[in-house]
Short mmCIF file of C-alpha atoms and ligand atoms in Angstrom, two decimals:
data_model
loop_
_atom_site.label_atom_id
_atom_site.label_comp_id
_atom_site.label_asym_id
_atom_site.label_seq_id
_atom_site.Cartn_x
_atom_site.Cartn_y
_atom_site.Cartn_z
CA MET A 1 157.95 103.83 121.93
CA LYS A 2 159.72 106.07 119.39
CA ILE A 3 158.26 106.16 115.87
CA ALA A 4 161.40 104.75 114.25
CA GLU A 5 161.36 101.78 116.61
CA ARG A 6 157.65 101.16 116.12
CA ILE A 7 157.70 101.18 112.32
CA ALA A 8 160.91 99.15 111.94
CA PRO A 9 159.34 95.63 111.92
CA TYR A 10 156.66 96.74 109.47
CA MET A 11 159.11 98.42 107.10
CA LYS A 12 161.37 95.38 107.27
CA GLN A 13 158.51 93.29 105.93
CA VAL A 14 157.63 95.74 103.16
CA GLU A 15 161.26 96.10 102.13
CA GLY A 16 161.68 92.30 102.24
CA VAL A 17 158.85 91.91 99.75
CA GLN A 18 160.13 94.82 97.63
CA GLN A 19 163.56 93.15 97.41
CA THR A 20 162.00 89.98 96.00
CA GLY A 21 160.55 92.14 93.20
CA LEU A 22 157.06 90.98 94.17
CA TYR A 23 155.73 94.20 95.66
CA ALA A 24 152.59 94.76 93.61
CA TYR A 25 151.16 98.03 94.88
CA PHE A 26 151.40 101.67 93.74
CA GLN A 27 151.67 100.64 90.08
CA PRO A 28 152.35 103.83 88.08
CA VAL A 29 149.56 103.95 85.49
CA SER A 30 150.69 106.44 82.84
CA ARG A 31 147.47 106.40 80.82
CA SER A 32 144.01 104.90 81.06
CA MET A 33 141.76 103.97 78.18
CA GLY A 34 139.20 102.40 80.56
CA PRO A 35 139.37 98.63 80.18
CA VAL A 36 142.99 98.97 79.06
CA VAL A 37 145.71 100.91 80.90
CA GLU A 38 149.36 101.66 80.26
CA VAL A 39 152.04 100.81 82.83
CA ASP A 40 155.76 101.18 82.05
CA GLY A 41 154.95 101.68 78.39
CA LYS A 42 153.00 98.41 78.18
CA GLU A 43 149.25 98.06 77.62
CA LEU A 44 147.46 95.86 80.14
CA VAL A 45 143.85 94.75 80.41
CA MET A 46 142.54 96.30 83.62
CA ALA A 47 140.97 93.55 85.72
CA GLY A 48 140.84 95.29 89.06
CA SER A 49 139.15 98.65 88.70
CA ASN A 50 136.08 99.79 90.62
CA ASP A 51 135.01 101.90 87.64
CA TYR A 52 132.38 99.17 87.15
CA LEU A 53 130.34 100.91 84.48
CA GLY A 54 133.32 102.33 82.62
CA LEU A 55 131.82 105.81 82.98
CA THR A 56 135.11 107.57 83.78
CA HIS A 57 135.75 107.72 80.04
CA ASP A 58 132.19 108.34 78.87
CA PRO A 59 132.37 111.48 76.67
CA ARG A 60 129.22 112.91 78.30
CA VAL A 61 130.71 112.58 81.78
CA VAL A 62 134.03 114.06 80.67
CA GLU A 63 132.27 116.98 78.96
CA ARG A 64 130.09 117.73 81.99
CA ALA A 65 133.16 117.75 84.23
CA LYS A 66 134.98 120.12 81.85
CA ASP A 67 132.01 122.50 81.71
CA ALA A 68 131.93 122.58 85.51
CA ILE A 69 135.63 123.49 85.62
CA ASP A 70 134.95 126.35 83.19
CA ARG A 71 132.19 127.67 85.45
CA TRP A 72 133.52 127.00 88.97
CA GLY A 73 137.26 126.47 88.51
CA THR A 74 139.43 123.51 89.47
CA GLY A 75 139.22 123.77 93.27
CA PRO A 76 136.46 124.70 95.72
CA GLY A 77 138.40 127.38 97.60
CA GLY A 78 137.10 126.26 100.97
CA SER A 79 134.93 123.83 102.89
CA ARG A 80 131.23 123.68 102.13
CA PHE A 81 130.56 125.26 105.51
CA LEU A 82 132.44 128.39 104.46
CA SER A 83 133.18 129.53 100.92
CA GLY A 84 133.21 126.22 99.04
CA ASN A 85 129.50 125.35 98.82
CA MET A 86 128.30 125.41 95.21
CA THR A 87 124.77 125.20 93.78
CA LEU A 88 126.16 122.05 92.19
CA HIS A 89 126.50 120.38 95.62
CA ASP A 90 122.88 121.14 96.47
CA GLU A 91 121.74 119.82 93.10
CA LEU A 92 123.84 116.68 93.55
CA GLU A 93 122.36 116.03 97.00
CA GLU A 94 118.82 116.28 95.62
CA ARG A 95 119.59 113.96 92.73
CA LEU A 96 121.31 111.40 94.98
CA ALA A 97 118.50 111.33 97.53
CA ALA A 98 115.93 110.75 94.79
CA PHE A 99 118.14 108.15 93.10
CA VAL A 100 118.54 105.94 96.18
CA GLY A 101 114.95 106.57 97.39
CA LYS A 102 115.55 108.81 100.40
CA LYS A 103 114.40 112.34 101.24
CA LYS A 104 117.76 114.02 101.68
CA ALA A 105 121.47 113.47 101.25
CA VAL A 106 124.63 115.15 102.51
CA VAL A 107 127.74 115.07 100.30
CA HIS A 108 131.29 114.83 101.64
CA THR A 109 134.58 114.98 99.73
CA THR A 110 135.32 111.24 99.83
CA GLY A 111 133.56 108.08 100.94
CA PHE A 112 136.11 107.61 103.70
CA LEU A 113 135.38 111.08 105.05
CA THR A 114 131.64 110.40 104.82
CA ASN A 115 131.91 107.33 107.04
CA LEU A 116 134.39 108.91 109.42
CA GLY A 117 132.46 112.15 109.88
CA SER A 118 128.94 110.71 109.83
CA ILE A 119 129.46 107.73 112.11
CA LYS A 120 131.36 109.83 114.61
CA SER A 121 128.58 112.44 114.64
CA LEU A 122 125.74 109.90 114.81
CA MET A 123 127.10 107.69 117.56
CA GLN A 124 128.07 108.39 121.14
CA PRO A 125 130.16 106.55 123.73
CA ASP A 126 126.99 105.12 125.33
CA ASP A 127 125.73 103.72 122.03
CA LEU A 128 126.10 100.25 120.70
CA ILE A 129 127.37 99.33 117.24
CA LEU A 130 126.79 95.92 115.68
CA PHE A 131 129.62 95.55 113.23
CA ASP A 132 130.08 92.95 110.47
CA LYS A 133 133.63 91.60 110.81
CA GLU A 134 134.36 92.30 107.13
CA ASN A 135 133.36 95.97 107.22
CA HIS A 136 135.66 98.50 105.56
CA ALA A 137 138.43 100.38 107.37
CA SER A 138 136.60 103.72 106.97
CA ILE A 139 133.62 102.32 108.91
CA MET A 140 135.97 101.06 111.60
CA GLU A 141 137.68 104.46 111.88
CA GLY A 142 134.28 106.18 112.25
CA CYS A 143 133.22 103.70 114.94
CA LYS A 144 136.50 104.09 116.83
CA ALA A 145 136.25 107.89 116.66
CA SER A 146 132.70 107.77 118.11
CA ARG A 147 133.99 105.72 121.09
CA ALA A 148 130.71 103.75 121.06
CA ARG A 149 130.71 100.10 122.23
CA ILE A 150 131.46 97.90 119.21
CA THR A 151 130.05 94.37 119.06
CA TYR A 152 131.30 92.27 116.16
CA PHE A 153 129.21 89.64 114.44
CA ALA A 154 130.47 86.93 112.08
CA HIS A 155 130.49 88.09 108.49
CA ASN A 156 127.00 88.14 106.98
CA ASP A 157 125.52 86.13 109.88
CA ALA A 158 122.16 87.70 110.76
CA ALA A 159 121.42 85.05 113.42
CA GLU A 160 124.62 85.90 115.28
CA ALA A 161 123.89 89.63 114.92
CA HIS A 162 120.50 88.95 116.53
CA ARG A 163 122.02 87.01 119.45
CA ARG A 164 124.67 89.65 120.08
CA LEU A 165 122.15 92.47 119.90
CA ALA A 166 119.82 90.69 122.34
CA SER A 167 122.54 90.15 124.91
CA ALA A 168 123.97 93.67 124.52
CA MET A 169 120.54 95.28 124.90
CA GLU A 170 119.98 93.31 128.10
CA LYS A 171 123.19 94.78 129.45
CA TYR A 172 122.72 98.33 128.10
CA PRO A 173 118.95 98.86 127.75
CA GLU A 174 119.32 102.64 127.38
CA ALA A 175 121.78 102.49 124.46
CA SER A 176 120.90 103.47 120.89
CA ALA A 177 121.79 100.47 118.75
CA PHE A 178 123.21 100.73 115.22
CA LEU A 179 123.86 97.91 112.81
CA ILE A 180 126.47 98.68 110.15
CA THR A 181 127.04 96.57 107.09
CA GLU A 182 128.34 96.99 103.57
CA GLY A 183 125.98 96.29 100.68
CA VAL A 184 128.60 94.55 98.54
CA PHE A 185 131.74 93.75 100.54
CA SER A 186 134.80 95.30 99.00
CA MET A 187 137.21 92.35 99.21
CA SER A 188 135.10 89.17 99.16
CA GLY A 189 132.46 90.62 96.84
CA ASP A 190 129.80 89.07 99.09
CA VAL A 191 126.39 90.67 98.90
CA ALA A 192 125.07 91.51 102.40
CA VAL A 193 122.12 89.47 103.68
CA LEU A 194 120.38 92.81 104.01
CA ASP A 195 116.89 91.32 103.86
CA GLN A 196 117.70 89.23 106.95
CA LEU A 197 119.52 92.01 108.76
CA VAL A 198 116.65 94.49 108.51
CA LYS A 199 114.36 91.78 109.96
CA LEU A 200 116.14 92.33 113.30
CA LYS A 201 113.93 95.41 113.50
CA GLU A 202 110.94 93.11 114.11
CA ASP A 203 112.35 92.25 117.54
CA PHE A 204 114.26 95.52 118.03
CA PRO A 205 112.13 98.27 116.45
CA GLU A 206 114.54 101.00 117.49
CA LEU A 207 117.54 99.41 115.77
CA ILE A 208 119.11 101.85 113.30
CA VAL A 209 120.49 100.27 110.12
CA TYR A 210 123.43 102.01 108.38
CA LEU A 211 124.35 100.66 104.95
CA ASP A 212 127.69 101.42 103.30
CA ASP A 213 126.84 100.84 99.66
CA ALA A 214 130.16 101.93 98.15
CA HIS A 215 130.26 98.90 95.83
CA GLY A 216 126.50 98.47 95.37
CA LEU A 217 125.69 101.96 94.11
CA GLY A 218 125.38 102.06 90.32
CA VAL A 219 125.54 98.29 90.14
CA MET A 220 122.88 96.61 92.30
CA GLY A 221 119.12 97.06 92.04
CA SER A 222 117.00 98.66 89.36
CA HIS A 223 119.06 101.18 87.32
CA GLY A 224 121.90 100.69 89.84
CA ARG A 225 119.98 102.30 92.71
CA GLY A 226 121.86 100.10 95.14
CA THR A 227 121.66 97.10 97.42
CA ALA A 228 118.67 98.29 99.48
CA ASN A 229 116.71 98.68 96.25
CA HIS A 230 117.92 95.23 95.12
CA PHE A 231 116.32 93.67 98.22
CA GLY A 232 113.29 96.01 98.23
CA VAL A 233 114.13 97.21 101.77
CA THR A 234 115.01 100.88 101.19
CA ASP A 235 112.38 102.01 103.72
CA LYS A 236 113.92 99.76 106.40
CA VAL A 237 117.46 101.07 105.97
CA ASP A 238 117.83 104.26 107.99
CA PHE A 239 121.05 105.56 106.43
CA ILE A 240 122.43 104.76 103.00
CA MET A 241 126.03 105.81 102.51
CA GLY A 242 127.70 105.67 99.10
CA THR A 243 130.84 106.72 97.30
CA PHE A 244 131.44 108.19 93.86
CA SER A 245 134.85 106.53 93.55
CA LYS A 246 133.48 103.28 92.13
CA ALA A 247 130.64 103.12 89.57
CA MET A 248 129.99 106.87 89.70
CA ALA A 249 133.23 107.67 87.86
CA SER A 250 134.40 110.35 90.23
CA ILE A 251 135.43 110.92 93.82
CA GLY A 252 133.32 111.89 96.83
CA GLY A 253 130.72 110.37 99.11
CA PHE A 254 127.26 110.93 100.59
CA ILE A 255 124.90 109.83 103.30
CA ALA A 256 121.14 109.73 102.60
CA SER A 257 118.17 109.31 104.90
CA ASP A 258 114.48 110.12 105.38
CA ASN A 259 115.35 111.70 108.70
CA GLU A 260 115.88 115.28 107.59
CA ASP A 261 116.55 116.54 111.11
CA VAL A 262 119.43 114.15 111.63
CA LEU A 263 120.90 115.07 108.25
CA ALA A 264 120.62 118.78 109.09
CA PHE A 265 122.50 118.01 112.31
CA LEU A 266 125.14 116.05 110.39
CA ARG A 267 125.64 118.88 107.93
CA ASN A 268 126.53 121.15 110.85
CA ASP A 269 128.37 118.64 112.99
CA SER A 270 130.37 116.33 110.73
CA LYS A 271 133.95 117.43 111.29
CA THR A 272 135.11 115.94 108.00
CA LEU A 273 132.57 118.08 106.16
CA ILE A 274 133.14 121.32 108.02
CA PHE A 275 136.92 121.16 108.29
CA SER A 276 137.78 119.70 104.90
CA ALA A 277 137.58 121.32 101.47
CA ALA A 278 134.43 120.76 99.42
CA LEU A 279 134.12 118.33 96.55
CA PRO A 280 135.53 120.03 93.42
CA ALA A 281 132.99 121.09 90.80
CA ALA A 282 134.25 118.67 88.13
CA SER A 283 133.82 115.72 90.50
CA ALA A 284 130.30 116.76 91.51
CA ALA A 285 129.19 117.43 87.92
CA ALA A 286 130.52 114.05 86.76
CA VAL A 287 128.31 112.29 89.30
CA ILE A 288 125.20 114.22 88.21
CA GLN A 289 125.92 113.12 84.64
CA CYS A 290 126.33 109.50 85.79
CA ILE A 291 122.91 109.64 87.48
CA ASP A 292 121.41 111.03 84.23
CA ILE A 293 122.94 108.12 82.33
CA LEU A 294 121.88 105.48 84.86
CA GLU A 295 118.31 106.74 84.89
CA LYS A 296 118.10 106.60 81.09
CA GLU A 297 120.33 103.64 80.23
CA PRO A 298 119.74 100.63 82.47
CA GLU A 299 121.37 98.51 79.74
CA ARG A 300 124.73 99.70 81.02
CA VAL A 301 124.17 97.87 84.30
CA GLU A 302 122.82 94.86 82.37
CA ARG A 303 126.02 94.75 80.31
CA LEU A 304 128.09 94.66 83.51
CA TRP A 305 126.20 91.56 84.64
CA GLU A 306 126.63 89.98 81.23
CA VAL A 307 130.40 90.53 81.46
CA ASN A 308 130.40 89.13 84.98
CA ARG A 309 128.49 86.00 84.01
CA LYS A 310 130.94 85.35 81.17
CA VAL A 311 133.95 85.82 83.44
CA ARG A 312 132.58 83.63 86.25
CA LYS A 313 131.73 80.88 83.78
CA GLY A 314 135.25 81.07 82.30
CA LEU A 315 136.90 81.01 85.72
CA LYS A 316 134.89 77.98 86.76
CA GLU A 317 135.80 76.17 83.56
CA ILE A 318 139.45 76.72 84.39
CA GLY A 319 138.69 75.16 87.79
CA LEU A 320 139.53 78.23 89.90
CA CYS A 321 138.11 78.76 93.39
CA VAL A 322 135.44 81.39 92.79
CA ASP A 323 132.37 82.08 94.94
CA ASP A 324 128.84 82.12 93.56
CA ASN A 325 128.08 85.78 94.24
CA ASP A 326 125.92 88.19 92.29
CA SER A 327 128.53 90.85 92.68
CA PRO A 328 130.83 92.96 90.49
CA ILE A 329 133.87 91.81 92.50
CA ILE A 330 135.25 88.37 91.74
CA PRO A 331 137.96 87.31 94.17
CA ILE A 332 140.06 84.31 93.18
CA HIS A 333 141.23 82.38 96.24
CA VAL A 334 144.90 81.50 96.01
CA GLY A 335 146.09 80.73 99.58
CA SER A 336 149.39 82.20 100.77
CA GLU A 337 150.37 85.86 100.52
CA LEU A 338 153.55 84.92 98.66
CA LYS A 339 151.68 82.94 96.05
CA ALA A 340 149.22 85.80 95.54
CA MET A 341 152.10 88.21 94.92
CA LYS A 342 153.78 85.86 92.48
CA ILE A 343 150.57 85.24 90.59
CA SER A 344 149.91 88.95 90.35
CA ARG A 345 153.40 89.50 88.92
CA GLU A 346 152.85 86.72 86.38
CA LEU A 347 149.52 88.22 85.35
CA PHE A 348 151.20 91.57 84.74
CA ALA A 349 153.80 89.81 82.58
CA ARG A 350 150.92 88.29 80.58
CA GLY A 351 149.30 91.70 80.01
CA VAL A 352 146.74 91.69 82.83
CA PHE A 353 146.48 94.24 85.63
CA ALA A 354 145.23 92.29 88.68
CA LEU A 355 146.40 92.85 92.24
CA PRO A 356 146.67 90.59 95.27
CA ALA A 357 144.61 91.23 98.42
CA VAL A 358 146.73 90.01 101.34
CA TYR A 359 146.74 90.17 105.13
CA PRO A 360 145.48 92.34 106.87
CA ALA A 361 142.89 93.14 104.17
CA VAL A 362 141.97 89.42 104.29
CA PRO A 363 142.75 86.71 106.90
CA TRP A 364 146.34 85.41 106.91
CA ASN A 365 146.94 82.65 104.34
CA HIS A 366 143.63 83.36 102.60
CA ALA A 367 145.07 85.73 100.05
CA LEU A 368 143.12 86.60 96.93
CA ILE A 369 143.59 87.96 93.49
CA ARG A 370 140.81 90.54 93.58
CA THR A 371 139.37 90.88 90.11
CA ALA A 372 136.60 93.23 89.04
CA PHE A 373 135.23 93.81 85.56
CA MET A 374 133.59 96.68 83.72
CA SER A 375 130.64 97.18 81.36
CA THR A 376 133.17 98.36 78.79
CA HIS A 377 135.23 95.17 78.74
CA GLU A 378 134.96 93.51 75.34
CA ASP A 379 135.11 89.77 74.71
CA LYS A 380 138.77 90.05 73.57
CA HIS A 381 139.68 91.60 76.96
CA ILE A 382 137.87 88.87 78.87
CA GLU A 383 139.58 86.17 76.81
CA LYS A 384 142.99 87.66 77.51
CA VAL A 385 142.36 87.65 81.25
CA LEU A 386 141.01 84.09 81.22
CA ASP A 387 143.97 82.83 79.16
CA ALA A 388 146.44 84.41 81.58
CA LEU A 389 144.61 83.02 84.60
CA SER A 390 144.44 79.58 83.05
CA ASP A 391 148.24 79.58 82.60
CA VAL A 392 148.98 80.61 86.18
CA ALA A 393 146.25 78.45 87.74
CA HIS A 394 147.96 75.27 86.65
CA LYS A 395 151.46 76.52 87.34
CA TYR A 396 150.62 77.56 90.93
CA GLY A 397 148.06 74.91 91.87
CA ILE A 398 145.17 77.20 92.73
CA CYS A 399 142.32 75.12 91.32
CA LYS A 400 139.54 73.44 93.30
CA GLN A 401 141.45 70.13 93.48
CA ASP A 402 144.29 71.95 95.27
CA VAL A 403 142.14 72.84 98.29
CA ASP A 404 142.01 70.60 101.39
CA SER A 405 138.93 69.85 103.52
CA GLU A 406 139.65 72.90 105.73
CA GLY A 407 139.52 75.18 102.70
CA ALA A 408 143.31 75.78 102.65
CA MET A 409 145.44 75.49 99.50
CA THR A 410 147.53 72.33 99.57
CA SER A 411 150.11 73.20 96.93
CA PRO A 412 153.47 74.02 98.53
CA GLU A 413 155.56 77.14 97.91
CA GLN A 414 158.37 76.80 95.42
CA PRO A 415 161.73 75.76 96.90
CA GLY A 416 163.88 78.68 98.06
CA ASP A 417 160.93 80.99 98.67
CA THR A 418 160.86 83.11 101.79
CA PRO A 419 157.24 83.84 102.55
CA PRO A 420 156.35 87.11 104.28
CA THR A 421 156.30 86.59 108.04
CA ALA A 422 153.02 85.56 109.65
CA PRO A 423 151.33 88.19 111.83
C1 PLP B 501 133.10 99.73 101.52
C2 PLP B 501 133.82 101.01 101.32
N1 PLP B 501 133.45 102.08 102.03
C3 PLP B 501 134.07 103.26 101.88
C4 PLP B 501 135.12 103.42 101.01
C5 PLP B 501 135.82 104.75 100.89
O1 PLP B 501 135.43 105.38 99.72
P1 PLP B 501 136.33 106.50 99.00
O2 PLP B 501 137.23 105.80 98.07
O3 PLP B 501 135.30 107.32 98.31
O4 PLP B 501 137.02 107.25 100.06
C6 PLP B 501 135.53 102.33 100.24
C7 PLP B 501 136.65 102.49 99.29
O5 PLP B 501 137.51 101.72 99.13
C8 PLP B 501 134.88 101.09 100.41
O6 PLP B 501 135.26 100.02 99.71
#
């Protein structure tokens, strides 16, 4: 099929939504002050950033990044394999490994590239991957590129993972088996049942556990050392992958392990490391500064949880459908994709930056407003967000009483609305 023909139905949908004025994505942020950003000349409280600790604006992080630019320049000039490897990358790898409790780490230029390159290098077509159905797209792309057999288990269901592993190992006894999960799931905010998942090793001692802790790093565990640390199972997790694009106030990614041989192999085999430019100096230096801060100032992580508790309490008082997670991501369940887009637009009008998560990021008709808060949010910011949400909650019928026994929202669309077409 020709490209134009293939993309036509998709573009028709996007353009349909754009014509309604409800298209919420690619908002042009002209300035960021951290918890407050400027869009179209208007200041909005940011309620959807992954900069969980607010470190992107910390003067120490900014200064360290500037110093690195002065010393190494703005770009790396090549991949790490060739001319772009800096002493800064080696230092960062050492600091990261120690921070998450592993012997070594390998840094890539983004988290996506870390998953894509590492998973493809680690897994082979004969291998078996146990895959949580909510795992991130970058994990999926890595698994697909490896051409290993993928077996899906229901989200966060260790018993089903066990059953599926048992039956797959009966069929393919020679396969290496990997279990891949996120630490904190990026859309639902669910914390992985990592303690239960690593227990599968009792029956399958050769099972290799790969944890994508993009949203757990800097947030979960002591000093933000991550989800494995939170559960006290770091020694049972074979690979910890993380990104710098969330709490670490930068961009980039890494994979850490106690298996130094495998990491040495990865360093020389990961195509996304060898054939992609290295992480710029400013980005690497910013992360080192974040680790310094996290090691010395655990109160920053504490403040994030304090903010989260306040927000969750406020959302529940309004009557919104919010899960009871210990997670920095607070999704608000709203039902249809159309309603989510309208609510997002109304929140913007009330001075709050909060975006909808719609199909295919979440199941059809289970759209969310994905909110996330930062250590640097002050009470006045939280109040503004809660006031705006309270207004729209009642207008759009997204409170607990509006949900039927199947978990679906009962409140109808407004007359005259044309919802986006179902998949
Ligand atoms: C779970 C998860 N893994 C990996 C990534 C990719 O990270 P990066 O933004 O560093 O490419 C993300 C980012 O959205 C993520 O949420």
